[in-house]
Amino acid sequence: MRNFAKRSFDIISSAAGLVVISPLLAVLAVLVRLKLGSPVLFRQQRPGLGGKAFVIYKFRTMTDQRDTAGNLLPDAQRLPAFGRFLRSTSFDELPELLNVLKGDMSIVGPRPLMMKYLGRYSPGQARRHEVKPGITGWAQINGRNAISWEDKFKLDVWYVDNWTLWLDIKIILKSVWMVVAREGITQQGRATMDEFMGARPNDAVERPKK
C-alpha cells in the first residue's frame, strides 16, 4: 500500500507538472542551447533503487570549455551566470520529472548521486538506496549543499525509516520555499559540492531504535 500510494502520487504530480510547465521547458531549452551549447539536456548514469543504474535528465548548466591541452576547465570556470541561475532556481532539475514519470525516480527521496560513490558508502549510508531517488528530499530542506556529506546521508536514512505521504508533501512545500529564498545552493566557497571520497569509521548510520 505504501509503494502504491507513493507511486500514484509521483505519476499524478509528474504528469501534471510536465503539462503545466511545458512552455517554461521550451523557453529554457532554447536559452540553454543559445547560452551554453548542445546537447541541451545533460544525461548521466546515476544509481537508483537498490543501486541499479538509470539515466538522469537535467538541463546542462556548464560549458565545455577546455584548456590548450584539451582538458576540461575547473567547474567554477565552466559555470557561467546563466548556469548559476539555473541551479539557484533549480530549473536545471525540471527535466527529472520525466525520470519520475518513467519510474526511475520519485518526486521526493534521497538525491541520486554518482555511480562511483556506490563503493564508498558505509553499510548504513548505503541504505539511502532502499527507496527511489528524488528530485528533492529531506536532506535538501535541511541544508541542501551547505551541509556535510555525512549529515546528508544521516538525513537520507532518516527519511527511509520515517516516510509518510504527509512528509513528502511537507518536503515539497519547504523545497519551493528554499528555491525562492535561494538557501543552501552551494557549499560555501565552492561552485559545486566537493566529491564524496568515502565514509569515515565514525560515520556509520544506524537504524533508529523502535
GROMACS .gro file of C-alpha atoms in nm:
model
  210
    1MET     CA    1   0.000   0.000   0.000
    2ARG     CA    2   0.287   0.235   0.086
    3ASN     CA    3   0.456   0.183  -0.253
    4PHE     CA    4   0.124   0.216  -0.438
    5ALA     CA    5   0.042   0.546  -0.267
    6LYS     CA    6   0.385   0.692  -0.336
    7ARG     CA    7   0.392   0.578  -0.699
    8SER     CA    8   0.039   0.710  -0.761
    9PHE     CA    9   0.138   1.045  -0.615
   10ASP     CA   10   0.450   1.051  -0.834
   11ILE     CA   11   0.263   0.973  -1.156
   12ILE     CA   12  -0.008   1.232  -1.097
   13SER     CA   13   0.237   1.500  -0.983
   14SER     CA   14   0.493   1.449  -1.260
   15ALA     CA   15   0.236   1.425  -1.539
   16ALA     CA   16   0.052   1.736  -1.420
   17GLY     CA   17   0.379   1.919  -1.368
   18LEU     CA   18   0.507   1.844  -1.718
   19VAL     CA   19   0.182   1.972  -1.871
   20VAL     CA   20   0.179   2.291  -1.666
   21ILE     CA   21   0.546   2.383  -1.715
   22SER     CA   22   0.581   2.271  -2.078
   23PRO     CA   23   0.601   2.635  -2.203
   24LEU     CA   24   0.874   2.707  -1.947
   25LEU     CA   25   1.063   2.392  -2.050
   26ALA     CA   26   1.052   2.504  -2.414
   27VAL     CA   27   1.186   2.852  -2.331
   28LEU     CA   28   1.461   2.712  -2.109
   29ALA     CA   29   1.565   2.462  -2.377
   30VAL     CA   30   1.611   2.744  -2.629
   31LEU     CA   31   1.807   2.958  -2.381
   32VAL     CA   32   2.031   2.669  -2.281
   33ARG     CA   33   2.109   2.598  -2.646
   34LEU     CA   34   2.193   2.963  -2.715
   35LYS     CA   35   2.393   3.035  -2.399
   36LEU     CA   36   2.554   2.702  -2.310
   37GLY     CA   37   2.555   2.500  -2.630
   38SER     CA   38   2.438   2.149  -2.708
   39PRO     CA   39   2.325   1.900  -2.612
   40VAL     CA   40   2.058   2.089  -2.420
   41LEU     CA   41   1.998   1.801  -2.183
   42PHE     CA   42   2.268   1.664  -1.957
   43ARG     CA   43   2.242   1.284  -1.941
   44GLN     CA   44   2.434   1.071  -1.695
   45GLN     CA   45   2.404   0.732  -1.530
   46ARG     CA   46   2.304   0.756  -1.165
   47PRO     CA   47   2.219   0.484  -0.909
   48GLY     CA   48   1.851   0.435  -0.836
   49LEU     CA   49   1.654   0.192  -0.623
   50GLY     CA   50   1.888  -0.080  -0.498
   51GLY     CA   51   2.180   0.096  -0.667
   52LYS     CA   52   2.055  -0.001  -1.015
   53ALA     CA   53   2.175   0.245  -1.280
   54PHE     CA   54   1.940   0.470  -1.476
   55VAL     CA   55   1.993   0.774  -1.700
   56ILE     CA   56   1.907   1.105  -1.535
   57TYR     CA   57   1.789   1.407  -1.739
   58LYS     CA   58   1.881   1.764  -1.646
   59PHE     CA   59   1.932   2.090  -1.830
   60ARG     CA   60   2.302   2.147  -1.882
   61THR     CA   61   2.448   2.425  -1.667
   62MET     CA   62   2.814   2.417  -1.773
   63THR     CA   63   3.001   2.487  -2.092
   64ASP     CA   64   3.258   2.251  -2.245
   65GLN     CA   65   3.547   2.496  -2.221
   66ARG     CA   66   3.888   2.328  -2.226
   67ASP     CA   67   4.249   2.432  -2.179
   68THR     CA   68   4.515   2.421  -2.452
   69ALA     CA   69   4.579   2.053  -2.372
   70GLY     CA   70   4.216   1.965  -2.431
   71ASN     CA   71   4.128   1.913  -2.064
   72LEU     CA   72   3.804   2.046  -1.923
   73LEU     CA   73   3.849   2.363  -1.718
   74PRO     CA   74   3.757   2.358  -1.346
   75ASP     CA   75   3.385   2.364  -1.266
   76ALA     CA   76   3.393   2.727  -1.147
   77GLN     CA   77   3.528   2.841  -1.485
   78ARG     CA   78   3.271   2.642  -1.683
   79LEU     CA   79   2.972   2.762  -1.479
   80PRO     CA   80   2.858   3.094  -1.630
   81ALA     CA   81   2.596   3.329  -1.487
   82PHE     CA   82   2.311   3.158  -1.671
   83GLY     CA   83   2.421   2.819  -1.540
   84ARG     CA   84   2.430   2.957  -1.185
   85PHE     CA   85   2.081   3.096  -1.240
   86LEU     CA   86   1.951   2.754  -1.350
   87ARG     CA   87   2.099   2.593  -1.039
   88SER     CA   88   1.987   2.861  -0.794
   89THR     CA   89   1.629   2.835  -0.919
   90SER     CA   90   1.652   2.453  -0.957
   91PHE     CA   91   1.525   2.497  -1.314
   92ASP     CA   92   1.802   2.260  -1.425
   93GLU     CA   93   1.623   1.981  -1.231
   94LEU     CA   94   1.287   2.016  -1.411
   95PRO     CA   95   1.357   1.751  -1.680
   96GLU     CA   96   1.384   1.497  -1.397
   97LEU     CA   97   1.003   1.494  -1.400
   98LEU     CA   98   1.049   1.263  -1.700
   99ASN     CA   99   1.251   1.028  -1.478
  100VAL     CA  100   0.971   1.034  -1.222
  101LEU     CA  101   0.707   0.957  -1.485
  102LYS     CA  102   0.920   0.668  -1.616
  103GLY     CA  103   0.953   0.527  -1.266
  104ASP     CA  104   1.330   0.574  -1.223
  105MET     CA  105   1.284   0.843  -0.961
  106SER     CA  106   1.030   0.980  -0.715
  107ILE     CA  107   0.932   1.341  -0.653
  108VAL     CA  108   1.078   1.305  -0.302
  109GLY     CA  109   1.370   1.086  -0.198
  110PRO     CA  110   1.747   1.093  -0.149
  111ARG     CA  111   1.918   1.276  -0.433
  112PRO     CA  112   2.073   1.044  -0.698
  113LEU     CA  113   2.449   1.087  -0.673
  114MET     CA  114   2.739   0.947  -0.875
  115MET     CA  115   2.776   0.580  -0.967
  116LYS     CA  116   3.135   0.585  -0.840
  117TYR     CA  117   3.009   0.663  -0.488
  118LEU     CA  118   2.841   0.322  -0.452
  119GLY     CA  119   3.156   0.154  -0.328
  120ARG     CA  120   3.239   0.439  -0.091
  121TYR     CA  121   2.933   0.423   0.135
  122SER     CA  122   2.935   0.263   0.476
  123PRO     CA  123   2.666  -0.009   0.509
  124GLY     CA  124   2.446   0.239   0.691
  125GLN     CA  125   2.487   0.512   0.430
  126ALA     CA  126   2.409   0.265   0.150
  127ARG     CA  127   2.058   0.230   0.295
  128ARG     CA  128   1.968   0.552   0.115
  129HIS     CA  129   1.918   0.327  -0.190
  130GLU     CA  130   1.633   0.136  -0.023
  131VAL     CA  131   1.396   0.389  -0.181
  132LYS     CA  132   1.390   0.558  -0.521
  133PRO     CA  133   1.596   0.874  -0.551
  134GLY     CA  134   1.408   1.202  -0.562
  135ILE     CA  135   1.408   1.545  -0.722
  136THR     CA  136   1.405   1.686  -0.370
  137GLY     CA  137   1.440   1.525  -0.030
  138TRP     CA  138   1.472   1.552   0.346
  139ALA     CA  139   1.841   1.642   0.320
  140GLN     CA  140   1.763   1.915   0.065
  141ILE     CA  141   1.527   2.100   0.300
  142ASN     CA  142   1.769   2.059   0.591
  143GLY     CA  143   2.074   2.220   0.443
  144ARG     CA  144   2.097   2.114   0.078
  145ASN     CA  145   2.460   2.164  -0.033
  146ALA     CA  146   2.555   2.371   0.274
  147ILE     CA  147   2.590   2.063   0.499
  148SER     CA  148   2.847   1.783   0.503
  149TRP     CA  149   2.811   1.457   0.313
  150GLU     CA  150   2.786   1.268   0.641
  151ASP     CA  151   2.497   1.483   0.763
  152LYS     CA  152   2.324   1.447   0.427
  153PHE     CA  153   2.339   1.068   0.444
  154LYS     CA  154   2.205   1.062   0.800
  155LEU     CA  155   1.909   1.270   0.685
  156ASP     CA  156   1.858   1.043   0.382
  157VAL     CA  157   1.843   0.732   0.601
  158TRP     CA  158   1.610   0.907   0.846
  159TYR     CA  159   1.374   0.963   0.551
  160VAL     CA  160   1.394   0.596   0.451
  161ASP     CA  161   1.283   0.494   0.800
  162ASN     CA  162   1.019   0.762   0.855
  163TRP     CA  163   0.847   0.807   0.517
  164THR     CA  164   0.483   0.912   0.503
  165LEU     CA  165   0.285   1.079   0.226
  166TRP     CA  166   0.237   1.382   0.451
  167LEU     CA  167   0.614   1.403   0.499
  168ASP     CA  168   0.656   1.412   0.120
  169ILE     CA  169   0.406   1.698   0.093
  170LYS     CA  170   0.588   1.887   0.370
  171ILE     CA  171   0.921   1.838   0.190
  172ILE     CA  172   0.778   1.961  -0.141
  173LEU     CA  173   0.635   2.277   0.017
  174LYS     CA  174   0.958   2.351   0.204
  175SER     CA  175   1.159   2.287  -0.114
  176VAL     CA  176   0.959   2.551  -0.301
  177TRP     CA  177   1.031   2.800  -0.022
  178MET     CA  178   1.403   2.721  -0.026
  179VAL     CA  179   1.422   2.776  -0.402
  180VAL     CA  180   1.253   3.115  -0.363
  181ALA     CA  181   1.485   3.205  -0.074
  182ARG     CA  182   1.794   3.068  -0.258
  183GLU     CA  183   1.908   2.877   0.053
  184GLY     CA  184   2.193   2.621   0.061
  185ILE     CA  185   2.254   2.625  -0.314
  186THR     CA  186   2.625   2.552  -0.298
  187GLN     CA  187   2.890   2.462  -0.047
  188GLN     CA  188   3.046   2.782   0.087
  189GLY     CA  189   3.334   2.895  -0.132
  190ARG     CA  190   3.267   2.629  -0.396
  191ALA     CA  191   3.095   2.627  -0.735
  192THR     CA  192   2.979   2.272  -0.674
  193MET     CA  193   2.981   2.025  -0.383
  194ASP     CA  194   3.313   1.859  -0.304
  195GLU     CA  195   3.342   1.498  -0.419
  196PHE     CA  196   3.244   1.236  -0.162
  197MET     CA  197   3.562   1.034  -0.105
  198GLY     CA  198   3.424   0.769   0.130
  199ALA     CA  199   3.282   0.709   0.475
  200ARG     CA  200   3.499   0.755   0.782
  201PRO     CA  201   3.481   0.484   1.052
  202ASN     CA  202   3.264   0.700   1.277
  203ASP     CA  203   3.020   0.795   1.001
  204ALA     CA  204   2.810   0.479   1.015
  205VAL     CA  205   2.436   0.542   1.002
  206GLU     CA  206   2.232   0.322   1.230
  207ARG     CA  207   1.867   0.233   1.218
  208PRO     CA  208   1.667   0.432   1.474
  209LYS     CA  209   1.559   0.238   1.780
  210LYS     CA  210   1.196   0.136   1.772
   0.00000   0.00000   0.00000
